[in-house]
Every structure is written in C-alpha cells, then in structure tokens.
Amino acid sequence: MTTVGAVIDRIYRTMLTPPDYQPAGTPLLGDIDATQTTLRLSTFAIIEDEQLLRTGTIIEIGAELMRVAAYIPSSRDATVERAVYGTVATAHLNGAYVILAPSYPRQSVFEAVADNIITLYPKLWTTSAENLISIAGNVAGVPDDLAVEVLTVWPNGWTNTIDLDARIVDYHPAVGGRAVVTNVDAGDIWLRYRRRMGKATAETDVLEELGVDERWVNIIMAGVR
C-alpha cells in the first residue's frame, strides 16, 4: 500500500531533486534526540558546500528545519535552533542527511500533497459498500467518515419496505453527528456510497485510507509544481 511519504519521495526523486540536481549537504555524525541543540556533521564531499554553513542558515534533517546559531569548522559542530518554520523536533539517527539551505523543504512538500489530495474531489472519487445493521427509527450512524453520497441501497435480511432509499446528512440529533437517513425503520441494509478524500496528517497515512486510488498519484504529483 502506497503511503503519502512514498509519494513525497517520488516527487523529490523525479521532479524536485533528480540525479543531476542534488542539494548541498552531508550526513549527520551521531544520533540526536528531539531536544539536543548541538550536532556534528560528517566531512563534506564538496568543500564549497561547507561555506553555506553560517549563522542564520536553515538546515533540514528529515522534515525538521533548524536555524544555525553557530558553526565551528574545525570540529564541524553546529549549534542550532530546533523546529523552526512550523516543523516538529524529532530524533534523528546517525547518517541522516543534513540539507543546507533547502530549496524544497519536506514539510512544505507534504502540505502541498495533502492539499492536492483533498481537492481531487468532486472530480474524482472512490466508492465503497457497507452493511448497516443498527438502523433504529430510520437513522444509523455514517459507517465511513469519508462517505458523502449514497449511490444504491439493497436489502439484507428482513425489512418492512421494498422501495429502499437512503441519504447522508451532516447532522442528526439521534446520533449527534453525521448520519444515514433511510426509509427502513428496522432490520439492516447494504449501502454503496461515494467517498471524498481525507486530509493527510502524517507521511505514514495510506492513500487508500484517504480515499485515493493509487492510479491518481501522477495527478497529485503534478499539483506540487
């Protein structure tokens, strides 16, 4: 299953930082936790890259941005301000790549991907089916947070009506939120419904769980430029 993070990696690999355009940087030397403000860098493969390290330079490890407060060239030790520009401080392992003055911060790319996903609907959508087994007083809770429109309804077991109908409403007092309202007042039914896209909150989010068909990845990627 494809994750949001995998889409971001592909965007960097094929669009933002292809092999002939690699950002300046070097590996991290040693692990750091989410609170450390001093880190040591490995030897720079390209000497000129080190000249970018000065007070005020923004560096990136993973999705975290840091601001350099001081740098000692002889030891390659940098004192940094953690989690700037709205990013989150996290632990980083030895060998993690430290990008100097990133042109395309990973957090910004993540936000662009998340925005592109939710704007796919209503031009694109997926469908799913659900068996509602707790109908009482013609109302049942919405089985899927991404469900937006009932497409078809069919019976399962005993019902007191043949002409079945159902629709999704944003609020119903019987359930205290979104609900499926149907003309079936007892028993259970099957619904086939249209799904919108969910908002990604982490790179580990799976596209399918966000309502995204993996065939739409190129559309999501194209919107990042």
Coordinates of C-alpha atoms in Angstrom, one line a residue:
M1 CA 0.0 0.0 0.0
T2 CA 1.4 3.4 -1.0
T3 CA 1.8 6.0 1.7
V4 CA 1.9 9.8 1.5
G5 CA 5.6 9.6 2.4
A6 CA 6.3 7.3 -0.6
V7 CA 4.6 9.9 -2.9
I8 CA 6.8 12.6 -1.5
D9 CA 9.9 10.5 -2.0
R10 CA 8.9 10.1 -5.7
I11 CA 8.3 13.8 -6.1
Y12 CA 11.8 14.5 -4.9
R13 CA 13.3 11.7 -7.0
T14 CA 11.6 12.6 -10.3
M15 CA 10.7 16.3 -10.1
L16 CA 12.4 18.4 -7.4
T17 CA 15.9 16.8 -6.9
P18 CA 16.7 14.5 -9.8
P19 CA 20.2 12.9 -10.0
D20 CA 21.7 16.0 -11.8
Y21 CA 20.4 18.4 -9.1
Q22 CA 21.3 17.3 -5.6
P23 CA 21.1 19.8 -2.7
A24 CA 24.2 20.7 -0.7
G25 CA 24.7 18.7 2.4
T26 CA 26.4 16.0 4.4
P27 CA 25.4 13.1 6.7
L28 CA 24.8 13.7 10.4
L29 CA 27.5 12.2 12.6
G30 CA 25.9 10.5 15.6
D31 CA 22.3 10.3 16.8
I32 CA 20.5 13.3 18.2
D33 CA 17.3 13.3 20.2
A34 CA 14.4 15.8 19.9
T35 CA 16.0 18.2 22.4
Q36 CA 19.6 18.5 21.5
T37 CA 20.8 21.8 20.1
T38 CA 24.3 20.8 19.2
L39 CA 25.1 18.4 16.3
R40 CA 28.2 17.2 14.5
L41 CA 28.4 16.9 10.7
S42 CA 30.4 14.5 8.6
T43 CA 33.1 15.6 6.3
F44 CA 31.8 17.5 3.2
A45 CA 32.3 15.7 -0.1
I46 CA 32.1 19.1 -1.8
I47 CA 34.2 21.6 0.1
E48 CA 32.3 24.6 -1.2
D49 CA 29.1 23.2 0.4
E50 CA 30.5 23.9 3.9
Q51 CA 30.7 27.6 3.1
L52 CA 26.9 27.7 3.2
L53 CA 27.1 27.0 7.0
R54 CA 27.0 30.3 8.8
T55 CA 24.8 32.0 11.4
G56 CA 21.2 32.1 10.2
T57 CA 21.5 29.3 7.6
I58 CA 18.5 27.0 7.6
I59 CA 19.3 23.3 7.5
E60 CA 16.9 20.3 7.2
I61 CA 17.0 16.8 8.6
G62 CA 14.1 14.6 7.6
A63 CA 11.1 17.0 7.8
E64 CA 12.6 19.2 10.5
L65 CA 14.0 22.6 9.8
M66 CA 16.7 24.1 12.1
R67 CA 18.4 27.5 12.1
V68 CA 22.1 27.6 12.6
A69 CA 23.2 29.7 15.6
A70 CA 26.9 28.9 15.4
Y71 CA 29.3 26.7 13.5
I72 CA 32.8 25.6 14.3
P73 CA 34.6 24.5 11.0
S74 CA 37.5 22.7 12.8
S75 CA 35.2 20.2 14.5
R76 CA 32.1 20.6 12.2
D77 CA 29.9 21.2 15.3
A78 CA 26.8 23.2 14.7
T79 CA 24.6 24.9 17.4
V80 CA 21.1 25.1 16.1
E81 CA 17.6 26.3 16.9
R82 CA 15.3 23.3 16.6
A83 CA 11.9 23.1 14.8
V84 CA 11.7 26.4 13.0
Y85 CA 9.1 27.4 10.4
G86 CA 6.4 25.3 12.0
T87 CA 8.2 22.0 11.8
V88 CA 8.4 19.5 14.7
A89 CA 11.5 18.5 16.6
T90 CA 12.2 14.7 16.3
A91 CA 15.1 12.4 16.9
H92 CA 17.5 11.8 14.0
L93 CA 19.8 8.9 13.5
N94 CA 23.5 8.8 12.6
G95 CA 23.9 9.1 8.9
A96 CA 20.7 11.1 8.3
Y97 CA 21.3 13.5 5.5
V98 CA 21.6 17.2 6.5
I99 CA 20.5 19.5 3.7
L100 CA 21.9 23.0 3.7
A101 CA 19.5 25.9 2.7
P102 CA 16.9 23.5 1.3
S103 CA 15.0 24.9 -1.8
Y104 CA 12.1 22.5 -1.2
P105 CA 11.5 21.8 2.5
R106 CA 9.9 18.4 3.0
Q107 CA 7.2 19.9 5.3
S108 CA 6.2 22.2 2.5
V109 CA 6.0 19.4 0.0
F110 CA 3.9 17.3 2.5
E111 CA 1.5 20.2 2.9
A112 CA 1.2 20.6 -0.9
V113 CA 0.5 16.9 -1.3
A114 CA -2.1 16.9 1.5
D115 CA -3.9 19.9 -0.1
N116 CA -3.8 18.3 -3.6
I117 CA -5.4 15.1 -2.2
I118 CA -8.4 16.8 -0.8
T119 CA -9.0 18.9 -3.9
L120 CA -9.3 15.7 -6.1
Y121 CA -13.0 15.5 -5.0
P122 CA -15.5 16.1 -6.6
K123 CA -13.9 15.5 -9.9
L124 CA -12.5 12.1 -8.7
W125 CA -13.9 9.8 -6.1
T126 CA -13.9 6.2 -5.0
T127 CA -16.8 4.0 -3.8
S128 CA -17.3 1.5 -1.1
A129 CA -20.1 -0.6 0.4
E130 CA -21.3 -1.1 4.0
N131 CA -23.9 -3.2 5.7
L132 CA -25.9 -1.1 8.2
I133 CA -27.0 -3.4 11.0
S134 CA -28.1 -0.8 13.6
I135 CA -31.0 1.0 12.0
A136 CA -33.4 2.4 14.6
G137 CA -36.1 5.0 13.8
N138 CA -34.9 5.3 10.2
V139 CA -31.4 6.5 11.3
A140 CA -28.0 5.0 11.5
G141 CA -24.5 6.4 12.1
V142 CA -22.4 7.1 9.0
P143 CA -20.2 4.0 8.5
D144 CA -17.3 5.9 6.9
D145 CA -16.0 9.4 7.7
L146 CA -15.3 9.9 4.0
A147 CA -18.8 8.9 2.8
V148 CA -20.6 11.8 1.1
E149 CA -23.4 10.4 -1.1
V150 CA -25.4 7.1 -1.2
L151 CA -25.5 5.6 -4.7
T152 CA -27.5 2.5 -4.3
V153 CA -29.4 0.6 -1.5
W154 CA -30.4 -3.0 -1.3
P155 CA -31.9 -5.2 1.4
N156 CA -30.2 -7.7 3.6
G157 CA -32.5 -10.0 5.6
W158 CA -35.9 -8.7 6.8
T159 CA -37.1 -5.1 6.1
N160 CA -40.6 -3.7 6.2
T161 CA -40.3 -1.9 2.8
I162 CA -39.3 -2.8 -0.7
D163 CA -38.7 0.6 -2.2
L164 CA -35.4 1.4 -0.4
D165 CA -33.9 4.8 -0.1
A166 CA -31.1 6.4 1.9
R167 CA -29.2 9.7 2.1
I168 CA -26.4 11.1 4.2
V169 CA -27.0 14.2 6.3
D170 CA -24.3 16.3 8.1
Y171 CA -26.2 16.2 11.4
H172 CA -29.0 14.2 13.0
P173 CA -29.8 14.6 16.7
A174 CA -30.4 10.8 17.1
V175 CA -26.7 10.1 16.6
G176 CA -25.3 13.6 17.4
G177 CA -23.5 14.0 14.1
R178 CA -23.4 12.8 10.5
A179 CA -26.0 10.1 9.8
V180 CA -27.6 7.9 7.2
V181 CA -31.4 8.6 7.0
T182 CA -33.3 5.8 5.4
N183 CA -37.0 4.7 4.9
V184 CA -36.1 1.4 6.6
D185 CA -37.1 1.6 10.3
A186 CA -35.8 -1.8 11.3
G187 CA -33.6 -4.6 10.1
D188 CA -30.4 -4.0 8.0
I189 CA -29.5 -2.8 4.5
W190 CA -26.5 -2.6 2.3
L191 CA -25.2 0.8 1.0
R192 CA -23.0 1.6 -1.9
Y193 CA -21.7 5.1 -1.5
R194 CA -19.3 7.7 -2.9
R195 CA -16.3 8.7 -0.9
R196 CA -14.4 12.0 -0.8
M197 CA -10.7 12.3 0.0
G198 CA -9.4 12.7 3.6
K199 CA -6.8 15.2 4.8
A200 CA -3.4 13.6 5.3
T201 CA -1.9 14.3 8.7
A202 CA 1.3 12.2 8.6
E203 CA 3.6 10.7 5.9
T204 CA 2.6 7.3 7.2
D205 CA -1.0 7.8 6.0
V206 CA -2.0 5.3 3.4
L207 CA -3.6 6.6 0.2
E208 CA -6.4 4.0 0.2
E209 CA -7.4 5.0 3.7
L210 CA -7.6 8.6 2.5
G211 CA -10.0 7.6 -0.3
V212 CA -7.3 7.9 -3.1
D213 CA -6.9 5.4 -5.9
E214 CA -3.2 4.8 -6.5
R215 CA -3.7 5.4 -10.2
W216 CA -4.1 9.1 -9.3
V217 CA -0.6 9.6 -7.9
N218 CA 0.6 11.4 -11.0
I219 CA -2.2 13.9 -10.7
I220 CA -1.3 14.5 -7.1
M221 CA 2.4 14.9 -8.0
A222 CA 1.7 17.4 -10.9
G223 CA -0.1 19.7 -8.5
V224 CA 3.1 20.2 -6.4
R225 CA 4.9 22.3 -9.1

